[in-house]
Amino acid sequence: MHRLLLLSSLWLLAAPPASTIFQRPTGSPAPPHLQYLLEPLHAAVHTQRGATATLPCVLRALPRNYRVKWSKVEPANYRESIIIITNGLYHKNYGPLSPRVRLRHSHRYDASLTITDVALEDEGRYRCQLVNGLEDESVSLTLHLEGIVFPYQPSNGRYKFNYHEAKRACEQQDSRLATYQQLYKAWTEGLDWCNAGWILDGTVHYPIINSREPCGGRLLLPGVRTYGARDKQKDRFDAFCFTSALQGSQVYFIRGHLNFKEAGQACRNNGAAIAKVGQLYSAWKFSQLDRCDGGWLADGSVRYPITTPRQRCGGLPDPGVRSFGFPSKELRTYGTYCFAGK
């Protein structure tokens, strides 16, 4: 009898394909008033990388033979990836989030989703759907990480990345390709950059605060200008990367006249690793790291973070992460920035 009950429960949790397209047909009516699910008090949950976050989904009543399905809308392909399905007694996890998600289940009406060790790729829109025959209903929530967007190009110059190379380059620098929402927010906070770059959904943009001749002309209004969707294999641009603070980590500077190899060794001698570009940006943004000293980073570039602009530190009026580009790795001129993780 117990075996029959278990098999029956697992049959109830049988899931559709790992990714399904979620789009309401044009002209279809708005979702009906929620009957079983409570509307979340807040539509966004704010968290930090490395933390534990809970997306609330609570039922006001328990219909017969129901299921609750959690899924995530992926901005890169507009598909909805299933995370977990439960019938109240049993549950089953799906996809890459599987090892880090569970149902909070603090009471029998609670179907909230808890994500542990939150990662950069966890940011985005989630859907809690009650599957109950003809009376399906759902609520949507957004998981939001406080972070920073930075433009990135390789050592061999601008406009060298196709989409897949840009995605990989951001990941190598402890970041990921930014979403349009992240790039737009960065523009409202002052990001002004003339070079176009890939973002996560495969479109290409550049943010302009100060209209000027080399960037589309003085007559165009400020804004996030777009090239639209481009060929991910053939077209080449820079990248806009997004990173966030990591709990329990630290970026610090070691003074010296080091070449690139010596810089890496100096960090390892301290039990750390040479910092990546995203880690330096994060330390500048969230830990107010402020140094006039150029230091090596893991990609072979030399940069330094300024939170309080001053004449002897480049003379530029705005805070930022300044760059000396990619000097010869044999040059013994700079110190190094190290990253100590948790």
Coordinates of C-alpha atoms in Angstrom, one line a residue:
M1 CA 0.0 0.0 0.0
H2 CA 2.8 2.4 0.9
R3 CA 4.6 1.7 -2.3
L4 CA 1.4 2.3 -4.3
L5 CA 0.9 5.7 -2.6
L6 CA 4.5 6.7 -3.3
L7 CA 4.2 5.8 -7.0
S8 CA 0.9 7.7 -7.2
S9 CA 2.5 10.7 -5.6
L10 CA 5.5 10.7 -8.0
W11 CA 3.1 10.4 -10.9
L12 CA 1.4 13.6 -9.7
L13 CA 4.8 15.3 -9.8
A14 CA 5.5 14.3 -13.4
A15 CA 6.8 17.4 -15.0
P16 CA 6.5 18.9 -18.5
P17 CA 9.8 19.3 -20.4
A18 CA 12.6 21.1 -18.6
S19 CA 11.9 24.3 -20.5
T20 CA 8.6 25.5 -21.7
I21 CA 7.7 28.7 -23.4
F22 CA 5.5 31.0 -21.3
Q23 CA 3.6 33.6 -23.2
R24 CA 0.0 34.7 -23.0
P25 CA -1.7 34.8 -26.4
T26 CA -2.3 38.2 -27.9
G27 CA -5.7 39.5 -26.9
S28 CA -6.2 36.9 -24.2
P29 CA -7.9 38.1 -21.0
A30 CA -5.9 39.1 -17.9
P31 CA -5.3 36.4 -15.3
P32 CA -8.4 35.9 -13.0
H33 CA -8.6 37.1 -9.5
L34 CA -6.5 34.9 -7.2
Q35 CA -8.7 32.4 -5.4
Y36 CA -6.2 30.1 -3.7
L37 CA -2.8 32.0 -3.7
L38 CA -2.2 35.0 -1.6
E39 CA -0.8 38.1 -3.5
P40 CA 2.8 38.7 -2.2
L41 CA 3.1 41.8 -0.1
H42 CA 6.2 42.8 -2.1
A43 CA 6.9 41.8 -5.7
A44 CA 10.7 41.9 -5.3
V45 CA 13.0 40.1 -2.9
H46 CA 16.4 41.8 -2.3
T47 CA 19.4 39.7 -1.4
Q48 CA 23.2 39.4 -1.6
R49 CA 25.4 36.9 -3.4
G50 CA 26.2 34.0 -1.1
A51 CA 23.1 34.6 1.1
T52 CA 19.9 32.6 1.6
A53 CA 16.8 34.1 0.1
T54 CA 13.1 33.0 0.3
L55 CA 10.5 33.8 -2.4
P56 CA 7.1 33.8 -0.7
C57 CA 4.2 31.7 -2.0
V58 CA 1.4 31.0 0.4
L59 CA -2.0 29.4 -0.2
R60 CA -5.2 30.7 1.5
A61 CA -6.8 27.3 1.0
L62 CA -5.8 23.8 -0.2
P63 CA -7.8 22.5 -3.2
R64 CA -8.1 18.8 -3.9
N65 CA -5.4 17.2 -6.1
Y66 CA -3.4 20.3 -6.6
R67 CA 0.2 20.9 -7.5
V68 CA 2.5 23.9 -7.0
K69 CA 5.1 24.5 -9.6
W70 CA 8.0 26.9 -9.3
S71 CA 9.8 28.1 -12.4
K72 CA 12.2 30.8 -13.5
V73 CA 12.0 32.9 -16.7
E74 CA 15.3 32.9 -18.4
P75 CA 16.1 36.3 -20.1
A76 CA 18.6 34.7 -22.6
N77 CA 15.9 32.7 -24.4
Y78 CA 12.5 33.8 -22.8
R79 CA 11.9 30.3 -21.7
E80 CA 10.5 29.2 -18.3
S81 CA 12.7 26.5 -16.6
I82 CA 11.0 24.4 -13.9
I83 CA 12.7 24.4 -10.5
I84 CA 10.5 22.3 -8.2
I85 CA 7.0 20.7 -8.2
T86 CA 5.1 19.7 -5.0
N87 CA 1.7 18.2 -4.2
G88 CA 2.0 19.2 -0.5
L89 CA 3.3 15.7 0.5
Y90 CA 6.1 15.1 -1.9
H91 CA 8.3 17.3 -4.1
K92 CA 10.8 16.9 -6.9
N93 CA 13.6 19.3 -7.9
Y94 CA 14.7 20.0 -11.5
G95 CA 17.5 21.7 -13.3
P96 CA 20.8 23.4 -12.2
L97 CA 19.2 25.1 -9.2
S98 CA 18.1 21.7 -7.8
P99 CA 21.0 21.3 -5.2
R100 CA 20.3 24.7 -3.8
V101 CA 16.6 25.0 -3.5
R102 CA 14.0 23.7 -1.1
L103 CA 10.4 24.4 0.0
R104 CA 10.3 26.5 3.2
H105 CA 7.1 24.7 4.3
S106 CA 6.8 26.4 7.7
H107 CA 3.1 25.4 7.7
R108 CA 0.8 23.3 5.5
Y109 CA -0.2 26.4 3.4
D110 CA 3.4 27.5 2.8
A111 CA 4.9 26.7 -0.7
S112 CA 7.6 29.4 -0.5
L113 CA 10.9 28.7 -2.3
T114 CA 14.2 29.0 -0.5
I115 CA 17.4 29.4 -2.4
T116 CA 20.7 28.9 -0.6
D117 CA 24.1 30.3 -1.5
V118 CA 22.5 32.8 -4.0
A119 CA 24.6 33.1 -7.2
L120 CA 24.7 35.8 -9.9
E121 CA 22.6 33.7 -12.3
D122 CA 19.8 33.4 -9.7
E123 CA 18.7 37.0 -10.3
G124 CA 15.5 37.3 -12.3
R125 CA 11.8 36.6 -12.4
Y126 CA 10.2 33.5 -10.7
R127 CA 6.7 32.2 -11.0
C128 CA 4.8 30.2 -8.4
Q129 CA 1.9 28.4 -10.1
L130 CA -0.9 26.5 -8.5
V131 CA -2.0 23.8 -10.9
N132 CA -5.6 22.8 -10.2
G133 CA -7.4 21.7 -13.3
L134 CA -9.2 24.6 -14.9
E135 CA -8.5 26.9 -12.1
D136 CA -4.7 27.4 -12.5
E137 CA -3.4 30.6 -11.1
S138 CA 0.1 32.1 -10.4
V139 CA 2.1 34.9 -8.8
S140 CA 5.3 36.3 -10.1
L141 CA 8.3 37.6 -8.0
T142 CA 11.7 39.1 -8.8
L143 CA 14.9 38.1 -7.0
H144 CA 17.1 41.2 -7.0
L145 CA 20.8 41.4 -6.3
E146 CA 22.4 44.7 -5.6
G147 CA 25.3 44.9 -8.1
I148 CA 27.3 46.9 -10.6
V149 CA 27.5 46.8 -14.4
F150 CA 30.9 47.4 -16.0
P151 CA 32.0 47.4 -19.7
Y152 CA 34.6 44.9 -20.6
Q153 CA 36.9 44.3 -23.6
P154 CA 39.8 41.9 -24.1
S155 CA 43.5 42.8 -24.4
N156 CA 43.4 42.8 -28.2
G157 CA 41.0 45.8 -28.4
R158 CA 37.4 46.8 -28.9
Y159 CA 34.7 44.8 -30.7
K160 CA 36.4 41.4 -30.5
F161 CA 33.6 39.3 -28.8
N162 CA 30.8 37.4 -30.4
Y163 CA 28.0 36.7 -28.0
H164 CA 29.3 33.4 -26.7
E165 CA 32.8 34.8 -26.2
A166 CA 31.4 37.9 -24.3
K167 CA 29.3 35.6 -22.1
R168 CA 32.4 33.5 -21.3
A169 CA 34.6 36.6 -20.7
C170 CA 32.2 38.0 -18.1
E171 CA 32.1 34.6 -16.3
Q172 CA 35.9 34.5 -16.2
Q173 CA 35.9 37.9 -14.5
D174 CA 33.5 36.8 -11.6
S175 CA 30.5 38.3 -13.3
R176 CA 27.8 37.5 -16.0
L177 CA 26.4 39.3 -19.0
A178 CA 24.1 42.0 -17.7
T179 CA 20.4 42.1 -18.3
Y180 CA 18.7 45.1 -20.0
Q181 CA 17.2 46.1 -16.7
Q182 CA 20.6 46.0 -15.0
L183 CA 22.2 48.1 -17.8
Y184 CA 19.3 50.6 -17.7
K185 CA 19.7 51.0 -13.9
A186 CA 23.4 51.5 -14.4
W187 CA 22.7 54.2 -16.9
T188 CA 20.4 56.0 -14.5
E189 CA 23.2 55.9 -12.0
G190 CA 25.7 57.5 -14.4
L191 CA 27.2 54.8 -16.6
D192 CA 28.3 56.6 -19.8
W193 CA 30.1 54.4 -22.4
C194 CA 30.5 54.9 -26.1
N195 CA 31.3 51.3 -27.1
A196 CA 28.4 49.0 -27.8
G197 CA 28.3 45.7 -25.9
W198 CA 26.4 42.4 -25.7
I199 CA 23.9 41.8 -22.9
L200 CA 22.3 38.6 -21.7
D201 CA 19.4 38.4 -24.1
G202 CA 21.6 38.6 -27.2
T203 CA 20.9 42.3 -28.0
V204 CA 23.6 45.0 -28.2
H205 CA 23.4 48.5 -26.5
Y206 CA 25.5 51.3 -25.2
P207 CA 24.5 53.8 -22.4
I208 CA 25.0 57.6 -23.0
I209 CA 24.7 60.3 -20.4
N210 CA 26.5 63.1 -22.3
S211 CA 25.6 63.2 -26.0
R212 CA 28.7 63.8 -28.1
E213 CA 30.0 63.5 -31.7
P214 CA 31.8 60.2 -31.5
C215 CA 28.8 58.6 -29.8
G216 CA 25.9 59.1 -32.2
G217 CA 26.2 62.9 -32.3
R218 CA 25.2 65.8 -30.0
L219 CA 21.6 65.9 -31.2
L220 CA 20.6 62.4 -30.0
L221 CA 19.1 62.4 -26.5
P222 CA 20.8 60.6 -23.7
G223 CA 19.7 57.1 -23.1
V224 CA 20.5 53.4 -23.5
R225 CA 20.9 53.2 -27.3
T226 CA 20.3 50.0 -29.0
Y227 CA 21.6 48.0 -32.0
G228 CA 18.9 45.4 -31.4
A229 CA 19.4 41.6 -31.7
R230 CA 22.5 40.7 -33.5
D231 CA 24.0 37.5 -35.0
K232 CA 25.5 35.7 -31.9
Q233 CA 28.1 33.9 -34.0
K234 CA 29.2 36.5 -36.5
D235 CA 28.7 40.0 -35.0
R236 CA 31.4 41.3 -32.7
F237 CA 31.1 43.9 -29.9
D238 CA 32.3 44.5 -26.3
A239 CA 30.5 43.1 -23.3
F240 CA 28.5 44.6 -20.4
C241 CA 29.1 42.5 -17.3
F242 CA 27.2 42.4 -14.0
T243 CA 28.7 41.5 -10.7
S244 CA 27.6 41.7 -7.0
A245 CA 29.2 41.7 -3.6
L246 CA 30.1 38.3 -2.2
Q247 CA 29.6 37.9 1.6
G248 CA 32.7 37.3 3.5
S249 CA 35.2 38.2 0.7
Q250 CA 37.9 40.9 0.6
V251 CA 40.0 42.6 -2.1
Y252 CA 43.2 44.3 -0.9
F253 CA 46.4 45.8 -2.5
I254 CA 50.0 44.5 -2.2
R255 CA 52.5 47.2 -2.9
G256 CA 55.6 46.4 -5.0
H257 CA 57.3 46.5 -8.4
L258 CA 56.0 43.2 -9.7
N259 CA 55.6 41.6 -13.1
F260 CA 52.4 39.7 -13.8
K261 CA 53.7 36.3 -12.6
E262 CA 55.2 37.8 -9.4
A263 CA 51.9 39.5 -8.7
G264 CA 50.0 36.2 -8.8
Q265 CA 52.6 34.6 -6.5
A266 CA 52.4 37.5 -4.1
C267 CA 48.7 36.9 -3.6
R268 CA 49.1 33.1 -3.3
N269 CA 51.8 33.7 -0.6
N270 CA 49.0 35.4 1.4
G271 CA 46.6 32.6 0.9
A272 CA 44.6 34.6 -1.7
A273 CA 44.3 34.8 -5.5
I274 CA 45.0 37.6 -7.9
A275 CA 41.7 39.5 -8.1
K276 CA 39.4 39.4 -11.2
V277 CA 38.0 42.5 -12.8
G278 CA 34.5 41.9 -11.4
Q279 CA 35.9 41.5 -7.9
L280 CA 37.7 44.8 -8.1
Y281 CA 34.6 46.6 -9.3
S282 CA 32.6 45.0 -6.5
A283 CA 35.1 46.0 -3.9
W284 CA 35.1 49.6 -5.3
K285 CA 31.2 49.7 -5.3
F286 CA 30.4 48.0 -2.1
S287 CA 33.5 48.3 0.1
Q288 CA 34.5 51.8 -1.1
L289 CA 38.0 50.5 -2.0
D290 CA 40.0 53.6 -2.8
R291 CA 43.6 53.5 -4.0
C292 CA 45.8 55.5 -6.4
D293 CA 48.0 52.5 -7.0
G294 CA 47.8 50.6 -10.3
G295 CA 47.7 46.9 -9.7
W296 CA 47.7 43.7 -11.7
L297 CA 44.4 41.7 -12.2
A298 CA 43.8 38.1 -13.3
D299 CA 43.2 39.0 -16.9
G300 CA 46.5 40.8 -17.3
S301 CA 45.1 44.3 -17.1
V302 CA 46.2 47.0 -14.6
R303 CA 43.6 49.0 -12.8
Y304 CA 42.9 51.0 -9.7
P305 CA 39.7 52.0 -7.9
I306 CA 38.9 55.6 -6.9
T307 CA 35.9 56.5 -4.7
T308 CA 37.2 60.0 -3.8
P309 CA 38.4 61.7 -7.0
R310 CA 41.5 63.9 -6.6
Q311 CA 44.0 65.6 -8.9
R312 CA 46.9 63.3 -8.2
C313 CA 44.8 60.2 -9.0
G314 CA 44.1 60.6 -12.6
G315 CA 42.4 64.0 -12.3
L316 CA 39.0 62.8 -13.5
P317 CA 36.1 64.3 -11.7
D318 CA 34.0 61.2 -11.1
P319 CA 34.6 58.0 -9.0
G320 CA 35.4 54.9 -10.9
V321 CA 37.8 52.0 -11.7
R322 CA 40.6 53.5 -13.8
S323 CA 42.5 51.3 -16.3
F324 CA 46.1 51.3 -17.6
G325 CA 45.1 48.8 -20.2
F326 CA 47.1 45.6 -20.7
P327 CA 50.8 46.4 -20.4
S328 CA 53.5 43.8 -21.0
K329 CA 53.3 41.1 -18.4
E330 CA 57.1 41.3 -17.9
L331 CA 56.9 45.0 -16.8
R332 CA 57.9 45.4 -13.1
T333 CA 56.0 48.7 -12.4
Y334 CA 52.8 47.8 -10.5
G335 CA 51.6 46.1 -7.3
T336 CA 48.7 43.7 -7.3
Y337 CA 45.1 43.4 -6.1
C338 CA 44.3 40.2 -4.3
F339 CA 41.0 38.4 -3.6
A340 CA 40.4 36.5 -0.4
G341 CA 37.1 34.6 -0.6
K342 CA 35.1 33.2 2.2

